[in-house]
Coordinates of C-alpha atoms (C1' of nucleotides) in Angstrom, one line a residue:
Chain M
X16 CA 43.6 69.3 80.2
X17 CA 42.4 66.1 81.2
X18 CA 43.3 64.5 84.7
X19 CA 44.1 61.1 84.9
X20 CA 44.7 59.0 88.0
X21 CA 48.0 56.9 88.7
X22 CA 46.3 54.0 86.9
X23 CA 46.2 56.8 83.4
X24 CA 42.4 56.0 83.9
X25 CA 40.5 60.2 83.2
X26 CA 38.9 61.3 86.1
X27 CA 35.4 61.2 83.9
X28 CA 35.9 57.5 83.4
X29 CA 34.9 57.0 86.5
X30 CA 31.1 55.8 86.9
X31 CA 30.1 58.1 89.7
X32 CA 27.5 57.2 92.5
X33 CA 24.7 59.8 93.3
X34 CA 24.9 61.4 96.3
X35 CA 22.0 62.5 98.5
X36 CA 22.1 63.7 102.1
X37 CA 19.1 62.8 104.7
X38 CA 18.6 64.7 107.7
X39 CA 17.5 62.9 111.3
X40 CA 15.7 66.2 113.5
X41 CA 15.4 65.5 117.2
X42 CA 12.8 66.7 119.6
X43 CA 11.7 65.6 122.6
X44 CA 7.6 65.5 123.1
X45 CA 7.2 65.3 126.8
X46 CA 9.1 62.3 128.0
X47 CA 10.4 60.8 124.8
X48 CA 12.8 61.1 122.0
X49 CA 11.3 61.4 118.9
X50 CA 12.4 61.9 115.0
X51 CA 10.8 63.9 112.1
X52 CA 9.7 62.0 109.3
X53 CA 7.7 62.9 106.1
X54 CA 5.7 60.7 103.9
X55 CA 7.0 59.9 100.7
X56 CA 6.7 57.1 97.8
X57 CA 8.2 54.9 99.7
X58 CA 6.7 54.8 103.3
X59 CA 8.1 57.0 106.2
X60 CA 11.3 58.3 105.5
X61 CA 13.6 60.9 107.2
X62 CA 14.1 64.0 105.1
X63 CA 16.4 63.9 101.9
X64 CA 17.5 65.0 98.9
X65 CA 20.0 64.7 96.2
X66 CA 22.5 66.8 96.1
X67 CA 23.0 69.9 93.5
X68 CA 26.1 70.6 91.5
X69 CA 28.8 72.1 93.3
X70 CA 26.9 72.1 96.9
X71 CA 28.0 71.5 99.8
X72 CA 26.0 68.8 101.8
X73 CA 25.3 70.8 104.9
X74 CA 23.7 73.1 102.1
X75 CA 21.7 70.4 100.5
X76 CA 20.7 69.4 104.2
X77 CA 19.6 72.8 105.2
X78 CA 17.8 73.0 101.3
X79 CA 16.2 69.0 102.3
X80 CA 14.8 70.5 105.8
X81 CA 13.6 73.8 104.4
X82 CA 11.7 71.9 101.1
X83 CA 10.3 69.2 102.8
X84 CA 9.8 70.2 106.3
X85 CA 9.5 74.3 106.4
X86 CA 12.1 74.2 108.9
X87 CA 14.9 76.6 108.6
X88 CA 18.2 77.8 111.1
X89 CA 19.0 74.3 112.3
X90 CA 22.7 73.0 112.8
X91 CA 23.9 69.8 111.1
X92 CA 26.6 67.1 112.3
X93 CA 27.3 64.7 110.0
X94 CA 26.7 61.3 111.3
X95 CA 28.1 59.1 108.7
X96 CA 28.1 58.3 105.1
X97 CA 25.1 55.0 104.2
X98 CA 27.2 53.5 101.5
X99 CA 25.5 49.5 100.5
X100 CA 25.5 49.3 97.2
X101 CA 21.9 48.0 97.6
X102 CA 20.6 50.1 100.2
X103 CA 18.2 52.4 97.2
X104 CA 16.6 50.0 94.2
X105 CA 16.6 53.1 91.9
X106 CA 20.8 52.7 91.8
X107 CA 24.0 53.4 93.2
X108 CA 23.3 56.4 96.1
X109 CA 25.1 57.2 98.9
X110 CA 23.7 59.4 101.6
X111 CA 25.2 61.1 104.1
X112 CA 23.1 61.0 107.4
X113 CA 23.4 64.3 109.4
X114 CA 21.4 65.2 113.0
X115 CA 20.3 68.1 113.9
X116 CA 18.0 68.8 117.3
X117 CA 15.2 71.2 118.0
X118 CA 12.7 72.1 120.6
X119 CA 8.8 70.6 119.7
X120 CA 8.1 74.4 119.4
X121 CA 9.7 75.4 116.4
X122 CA 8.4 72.6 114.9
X123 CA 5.9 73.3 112.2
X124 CA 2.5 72.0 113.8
X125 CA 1.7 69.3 110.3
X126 CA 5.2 67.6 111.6
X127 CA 5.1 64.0 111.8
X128 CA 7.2 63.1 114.7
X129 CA 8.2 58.9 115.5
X130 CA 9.2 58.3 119.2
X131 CA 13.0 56.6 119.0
X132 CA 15.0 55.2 121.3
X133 CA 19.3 54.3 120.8
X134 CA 18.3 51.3 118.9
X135 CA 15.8 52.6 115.9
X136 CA 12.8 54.3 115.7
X137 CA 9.0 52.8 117.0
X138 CA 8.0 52.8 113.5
X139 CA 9.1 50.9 110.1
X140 CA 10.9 53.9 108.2
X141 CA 12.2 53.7 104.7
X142 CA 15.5 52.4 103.0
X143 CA 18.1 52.5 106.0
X144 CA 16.8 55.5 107.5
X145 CA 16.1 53.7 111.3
X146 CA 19.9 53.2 111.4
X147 CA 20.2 57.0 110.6
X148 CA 17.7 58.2 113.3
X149 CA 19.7 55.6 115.7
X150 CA 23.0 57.1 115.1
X151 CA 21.5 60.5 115.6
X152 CA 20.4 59.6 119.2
X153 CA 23.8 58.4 120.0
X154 CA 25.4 61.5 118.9
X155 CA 23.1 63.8 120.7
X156 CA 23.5 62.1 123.8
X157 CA 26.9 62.3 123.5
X158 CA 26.3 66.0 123.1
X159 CA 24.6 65.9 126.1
X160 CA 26.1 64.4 128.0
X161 CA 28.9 67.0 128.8
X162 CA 26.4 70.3 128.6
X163 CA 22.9 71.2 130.1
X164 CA 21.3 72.1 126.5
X165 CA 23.9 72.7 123.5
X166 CA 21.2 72.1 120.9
X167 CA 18.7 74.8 123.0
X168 CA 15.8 72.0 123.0
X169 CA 14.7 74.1 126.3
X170 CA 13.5 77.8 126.2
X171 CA 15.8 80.6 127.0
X172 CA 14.9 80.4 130.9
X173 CA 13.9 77.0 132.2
X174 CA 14.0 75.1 135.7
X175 CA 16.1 72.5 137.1
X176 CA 12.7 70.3 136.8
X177 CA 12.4 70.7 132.8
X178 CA 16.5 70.5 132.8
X179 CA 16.4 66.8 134.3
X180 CA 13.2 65.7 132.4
X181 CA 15.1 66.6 129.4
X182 CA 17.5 64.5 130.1
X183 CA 15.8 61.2 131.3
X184 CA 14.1 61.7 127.6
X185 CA 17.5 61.9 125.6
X186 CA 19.0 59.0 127.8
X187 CA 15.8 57.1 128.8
X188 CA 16.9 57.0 132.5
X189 CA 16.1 58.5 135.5
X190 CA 18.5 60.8 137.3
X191 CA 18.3 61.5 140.9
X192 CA 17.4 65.5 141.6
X193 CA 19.7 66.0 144.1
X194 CA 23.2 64.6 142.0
X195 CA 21.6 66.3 139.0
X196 CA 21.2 69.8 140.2
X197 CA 24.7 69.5 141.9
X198 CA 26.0 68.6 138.7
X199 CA 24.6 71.4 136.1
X200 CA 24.0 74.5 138.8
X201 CA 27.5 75.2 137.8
X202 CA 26.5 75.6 134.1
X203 CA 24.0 77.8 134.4
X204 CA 22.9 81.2 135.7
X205 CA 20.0 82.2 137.6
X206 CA 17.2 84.6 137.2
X207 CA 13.7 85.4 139.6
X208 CA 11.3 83.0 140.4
X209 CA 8.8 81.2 138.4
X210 CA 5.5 81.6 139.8
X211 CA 3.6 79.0 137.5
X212 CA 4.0 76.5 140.3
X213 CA 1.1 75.2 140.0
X214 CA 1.8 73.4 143.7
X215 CA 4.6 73.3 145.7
X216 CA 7.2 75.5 146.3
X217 CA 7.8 77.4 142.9
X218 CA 11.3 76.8 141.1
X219 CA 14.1 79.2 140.0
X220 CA 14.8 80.3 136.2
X221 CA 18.0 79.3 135.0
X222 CA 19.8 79.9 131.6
X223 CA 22.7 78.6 130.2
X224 CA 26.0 80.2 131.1
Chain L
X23 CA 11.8 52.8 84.1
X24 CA 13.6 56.3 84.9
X25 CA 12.8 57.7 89.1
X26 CA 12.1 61.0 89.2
X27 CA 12.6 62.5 92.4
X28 CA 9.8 64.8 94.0
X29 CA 10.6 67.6 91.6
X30 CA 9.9 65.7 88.5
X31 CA 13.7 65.3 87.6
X32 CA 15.5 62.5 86.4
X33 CA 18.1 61.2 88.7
X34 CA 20.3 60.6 86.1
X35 CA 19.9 64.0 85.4
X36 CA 21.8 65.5 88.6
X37 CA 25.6 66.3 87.9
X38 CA 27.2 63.9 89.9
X39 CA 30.3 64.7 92.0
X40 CA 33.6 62.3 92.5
X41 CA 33.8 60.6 95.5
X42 CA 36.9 59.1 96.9
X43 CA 38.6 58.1 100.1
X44 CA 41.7 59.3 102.0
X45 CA 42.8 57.2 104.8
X46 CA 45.1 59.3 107.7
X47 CA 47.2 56.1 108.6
X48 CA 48.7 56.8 112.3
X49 CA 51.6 55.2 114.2
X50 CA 53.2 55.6 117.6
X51 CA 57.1 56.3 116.9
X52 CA 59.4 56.6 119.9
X53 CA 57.0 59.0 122.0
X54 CA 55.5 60.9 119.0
X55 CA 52.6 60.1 116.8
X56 CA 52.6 60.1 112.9
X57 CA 50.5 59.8 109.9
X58 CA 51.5 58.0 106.7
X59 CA 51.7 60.0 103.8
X60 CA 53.1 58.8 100.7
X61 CA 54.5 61.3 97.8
X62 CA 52.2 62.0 95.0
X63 CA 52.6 65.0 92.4
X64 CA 50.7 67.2 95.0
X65 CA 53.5 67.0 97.0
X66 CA 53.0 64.7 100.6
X67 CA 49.2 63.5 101.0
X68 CA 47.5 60.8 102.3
X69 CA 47.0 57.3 100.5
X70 CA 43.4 57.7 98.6
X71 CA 41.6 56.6 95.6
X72 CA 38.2 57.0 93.6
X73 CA 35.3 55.1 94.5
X74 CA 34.9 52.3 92.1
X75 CA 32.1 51.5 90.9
X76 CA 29.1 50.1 93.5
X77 CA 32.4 49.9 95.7
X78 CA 31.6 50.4 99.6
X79 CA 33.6 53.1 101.1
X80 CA 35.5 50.9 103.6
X81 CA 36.3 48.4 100.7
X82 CA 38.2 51.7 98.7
X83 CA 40.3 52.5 101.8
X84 CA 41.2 49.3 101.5
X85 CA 42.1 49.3 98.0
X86 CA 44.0 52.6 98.6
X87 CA 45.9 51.2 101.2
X88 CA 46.8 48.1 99.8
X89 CA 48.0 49.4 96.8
X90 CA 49.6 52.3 97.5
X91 CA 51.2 51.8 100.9
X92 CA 51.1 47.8 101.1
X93 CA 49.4 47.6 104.1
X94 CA 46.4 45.3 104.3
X95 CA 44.1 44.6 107.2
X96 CA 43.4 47.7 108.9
X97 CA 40.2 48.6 110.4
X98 CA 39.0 52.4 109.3
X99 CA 36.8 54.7 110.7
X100 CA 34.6 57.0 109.0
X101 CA 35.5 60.5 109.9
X102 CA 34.0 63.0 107.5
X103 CA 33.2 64.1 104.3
X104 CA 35.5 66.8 103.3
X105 CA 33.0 68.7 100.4
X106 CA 34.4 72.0 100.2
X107 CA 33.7 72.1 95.8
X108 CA 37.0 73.7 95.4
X109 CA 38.8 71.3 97.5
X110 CA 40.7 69.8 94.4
X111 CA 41.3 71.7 91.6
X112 CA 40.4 68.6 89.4
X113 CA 36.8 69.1 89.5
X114 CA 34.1 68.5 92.0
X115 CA 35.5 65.8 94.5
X116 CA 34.3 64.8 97.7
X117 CA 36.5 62.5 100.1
X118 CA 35.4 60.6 102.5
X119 CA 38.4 60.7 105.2
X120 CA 39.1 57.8 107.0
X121 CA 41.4 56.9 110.5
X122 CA 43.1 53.6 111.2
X123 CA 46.3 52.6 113.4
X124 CA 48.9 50.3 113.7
X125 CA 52.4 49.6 115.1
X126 CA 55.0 50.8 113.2
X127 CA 56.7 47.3 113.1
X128 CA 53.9 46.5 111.0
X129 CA 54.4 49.3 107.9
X130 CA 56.3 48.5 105.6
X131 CA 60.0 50.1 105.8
X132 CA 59.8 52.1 103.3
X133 CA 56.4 53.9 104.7
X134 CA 57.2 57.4 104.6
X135 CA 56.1 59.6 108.1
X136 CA 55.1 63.0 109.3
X137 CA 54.7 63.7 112.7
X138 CA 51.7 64.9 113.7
X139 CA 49.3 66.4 116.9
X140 CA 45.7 67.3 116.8
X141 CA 46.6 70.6 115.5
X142 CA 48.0 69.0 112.2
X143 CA 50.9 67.6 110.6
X144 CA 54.2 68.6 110.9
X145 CA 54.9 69.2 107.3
X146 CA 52.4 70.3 105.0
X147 CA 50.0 68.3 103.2
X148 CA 48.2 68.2 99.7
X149 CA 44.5 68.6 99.8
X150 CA 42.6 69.4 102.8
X151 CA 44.8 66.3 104.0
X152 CA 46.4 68.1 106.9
X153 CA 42.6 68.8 108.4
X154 CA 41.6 64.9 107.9
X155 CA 44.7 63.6 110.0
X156 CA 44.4 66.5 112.4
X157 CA 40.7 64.6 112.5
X158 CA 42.2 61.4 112.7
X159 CA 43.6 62.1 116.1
X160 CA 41.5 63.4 117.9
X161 CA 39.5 60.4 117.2
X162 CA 41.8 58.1 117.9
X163 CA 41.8 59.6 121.0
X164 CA 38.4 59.1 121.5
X165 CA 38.9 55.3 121.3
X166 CA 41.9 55.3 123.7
X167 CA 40.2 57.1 125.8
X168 CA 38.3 54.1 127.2
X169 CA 40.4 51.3 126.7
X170 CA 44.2 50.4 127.0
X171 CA 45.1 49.5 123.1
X172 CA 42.0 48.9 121.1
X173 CA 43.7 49.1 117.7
X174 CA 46.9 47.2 119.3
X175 CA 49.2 49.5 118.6
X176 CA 51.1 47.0 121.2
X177 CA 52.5 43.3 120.3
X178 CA 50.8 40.9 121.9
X179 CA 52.1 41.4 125.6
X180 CA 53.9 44.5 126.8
X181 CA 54.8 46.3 130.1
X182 CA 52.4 49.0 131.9
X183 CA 55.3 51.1 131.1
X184 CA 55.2 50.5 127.7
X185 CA 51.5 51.1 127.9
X186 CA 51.6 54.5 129.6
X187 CA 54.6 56.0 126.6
X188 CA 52.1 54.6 124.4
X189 CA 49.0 57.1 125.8
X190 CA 51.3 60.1 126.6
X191 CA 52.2 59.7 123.0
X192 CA 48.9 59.4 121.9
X193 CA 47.7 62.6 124.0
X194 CA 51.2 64.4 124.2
X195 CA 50.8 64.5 127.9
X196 CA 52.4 63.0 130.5
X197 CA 50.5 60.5 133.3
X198 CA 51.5 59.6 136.5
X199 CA 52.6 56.1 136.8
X200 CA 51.0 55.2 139.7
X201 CA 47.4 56.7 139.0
X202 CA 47.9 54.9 135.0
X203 CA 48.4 51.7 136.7
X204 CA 45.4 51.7 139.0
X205 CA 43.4 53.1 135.6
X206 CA 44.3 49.9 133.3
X207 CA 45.4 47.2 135.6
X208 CA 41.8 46.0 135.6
X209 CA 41.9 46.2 132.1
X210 CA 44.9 43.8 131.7
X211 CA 45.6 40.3 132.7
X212 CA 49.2 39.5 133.7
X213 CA 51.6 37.1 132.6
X214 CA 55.3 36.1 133.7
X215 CA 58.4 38.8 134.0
X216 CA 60.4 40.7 131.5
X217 CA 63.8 39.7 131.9
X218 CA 64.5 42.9 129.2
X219 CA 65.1 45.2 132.1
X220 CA 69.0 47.0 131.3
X221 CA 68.0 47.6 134.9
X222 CA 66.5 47.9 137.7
X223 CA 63.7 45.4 138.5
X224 CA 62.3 43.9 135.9
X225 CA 58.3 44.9 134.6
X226 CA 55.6 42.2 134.4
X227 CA 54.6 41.4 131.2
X228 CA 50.5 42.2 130.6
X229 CA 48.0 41.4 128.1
X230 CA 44.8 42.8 126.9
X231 CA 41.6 41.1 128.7
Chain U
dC5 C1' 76.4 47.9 149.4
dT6 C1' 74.3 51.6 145.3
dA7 C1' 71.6 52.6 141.3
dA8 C1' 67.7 52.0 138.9
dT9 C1' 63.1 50.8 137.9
dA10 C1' 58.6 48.3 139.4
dG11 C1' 54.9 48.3 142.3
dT12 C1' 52.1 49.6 146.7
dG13 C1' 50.1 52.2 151.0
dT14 C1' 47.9 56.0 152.1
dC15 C1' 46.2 60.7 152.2
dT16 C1' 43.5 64.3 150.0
dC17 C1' 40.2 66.0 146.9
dT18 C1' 36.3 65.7 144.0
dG19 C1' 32.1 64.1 142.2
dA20 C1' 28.1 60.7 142.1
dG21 C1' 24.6 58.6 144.7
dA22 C1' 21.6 57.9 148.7
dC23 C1' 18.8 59.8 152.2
dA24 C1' 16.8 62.8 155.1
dC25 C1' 16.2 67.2 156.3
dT26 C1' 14.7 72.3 155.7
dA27 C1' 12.3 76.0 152.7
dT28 C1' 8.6 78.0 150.3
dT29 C1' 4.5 78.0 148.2
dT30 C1' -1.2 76.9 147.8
dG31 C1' -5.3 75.9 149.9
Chain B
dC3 C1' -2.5 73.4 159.7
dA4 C1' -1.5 69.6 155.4
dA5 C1' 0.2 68.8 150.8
dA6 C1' 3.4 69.4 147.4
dT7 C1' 7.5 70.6 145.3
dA8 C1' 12.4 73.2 145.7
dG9 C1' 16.6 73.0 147.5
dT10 C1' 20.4 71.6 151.0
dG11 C1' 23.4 69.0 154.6
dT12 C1' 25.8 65.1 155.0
dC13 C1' 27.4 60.4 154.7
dT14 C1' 29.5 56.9 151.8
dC15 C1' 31.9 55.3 148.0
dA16 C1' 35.0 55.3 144.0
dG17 C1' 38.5 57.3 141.2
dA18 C1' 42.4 60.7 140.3
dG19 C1' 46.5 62.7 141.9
dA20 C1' 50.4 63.4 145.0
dC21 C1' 54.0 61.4 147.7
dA22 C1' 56.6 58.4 149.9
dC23 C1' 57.5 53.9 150.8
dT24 C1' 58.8 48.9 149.8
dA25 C1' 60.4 45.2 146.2
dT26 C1' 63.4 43.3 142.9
dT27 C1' 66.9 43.3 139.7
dA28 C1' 72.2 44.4 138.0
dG29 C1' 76.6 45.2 139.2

DNA sequence: CTAATAGTGTCTCTGAGACACTATTTG
DNA sequence: CAAATAGTGTCTCAGAGACACTATTAG
């Protein structure tokens, strides 16, 4: 049986766009935002690939990140779909952009990592791929902004110190220690003592409730 | 010239999937909202089409809405590619869902309705339609959240009254009137009176600013 | 006058921000 | 002790909610 639309046009009549999926990874390398990127043909890019027959795209992303960037277990939002006509000179592709975060540890050590801020990355990246990256801070600081660490950028016990500087690096903006603490303590759960103070008093371990 | 992506295969090569768009249309009626669906040999389901070709996504909606509920005008929203491969029984089809609003006195009379809340419509719905409008509200939500009427699901100049059935519609909840006014009246610029009052003293008319 | 709806005055509570204070560590 | 950082007490301000009050219309 052949389908046909309400026009009578068959459903293979249709020319049909590729579709690809890239993936924007956030870290955070001391104070700053930063995105993966790999080297390709065509400059800096953001990880990508086309998609397979029959796959999902959060599959194709999670196949993208683990080909190209040895980086596996990561959770994918989907930003939005990149749909100019013009945006790839090899045809008609659309892409959907996803995010995804993840602390500098896991990182393989060979990643490349451009700092990025809400409006594009710090370096000239390929096809529309800084307008990606720029979504994907938005939507992780709107993550963020209603949780201490739903993407787990921190270890499993952390202070209030590397709490807040985590967030000054996801919103680029200082928050005053007193207002902040007030404002998480009741998120999180405390442990011993950390004695790595290198000076100063030394801080209580906290975890995410 | 044929690209070959990093694997060495033509991109002409990959299986290609459908792609169309399905656009949850929603409306405020009396104190519920709705969705426009329109009947299709599936049963109800939202207005949607294929892609055509090197058609943008937003450009389709359009199409779709135009032509099969005779609305023009809207603005849409991306909210998500729904990708599940066995979505439509057709073949591999992905939809790109989209959300748009606007006062019932602008659809068309014969626009057929379901009422609807975040958990889905009230009736049920070809497709994974019933999970895109579910979709659709909660991000219209999101926008009225912040502002009085973005998509002006208002004429022109209303009462705070009118505003406030307007959100507890949106959110099926109610709001105090006095705490809603002090929320939006900074929002609003006022005019003359509304002589409309059956009774009681009569409400001042408002405007967005 | 009464009924009905519009709009305000005011109290409480909560959370953000500012600022200074106390607490705990190293040297 | 001084230096440095962690954590708290407290004041102010703004916004949400509750509640009762005043204001303006029709009849």
């Amino acid at each position: 049986m052949v389908w046909r639309d309400s026009s009578g046009k068959a459903l293979d009549d249709y020319a049909r766009p590729s579709v690809a999926v890239d993936v924007a990874v956030l870290t955070v390398t001391g104070d700053q935002l930063a995105v993966l990127v790999i080297d390709s043909e065509r400059g800096l890019s953001l990880p990508g690939t086309f998609l397979h027959p029959r796959e999902t795209l959060r599959d194709a992303a999670a196949r993208a990140l683990s080909s190209k960037a040895a980086i596996t277990g990561l959770d994918f939002h989907q930003l939005g779909m990149f749909d100019d006509p013009d945006r790839d000179d090899r045809g008609w592709v659309l892409s959907m952009a996803h995010g995804a975060a993840i602390a500098r540890e896991k990182l393989p050590h060979t990643s490349r990592l451009v700092s990025i801020t809400d409006t594009g990355a710090h370096e000239r990246l390929a096809f529309d791929h800084d307008s990606m990256a720029a979504e994907a801070v938005r939507d992780l600081r709107q993550r963020y902004r209603g949780a201490a660490d739903p993407d787990h950028l921190l270890p499993e016990e952390f202070t209030l110190l590397e709490l807040r500087r985590l967030h000054e690096a996801i919103f680029a903006h200082e928050f005053p220690k007193d207002t902040f603490r007030r404002r998480f303590i009741g998120d999180l759960v405390g442990t011993g003592e950390r004695s790595s103070a290198e000076t100063g008093r030394p801080a209580e371990l906290f975890r995410v409730r």
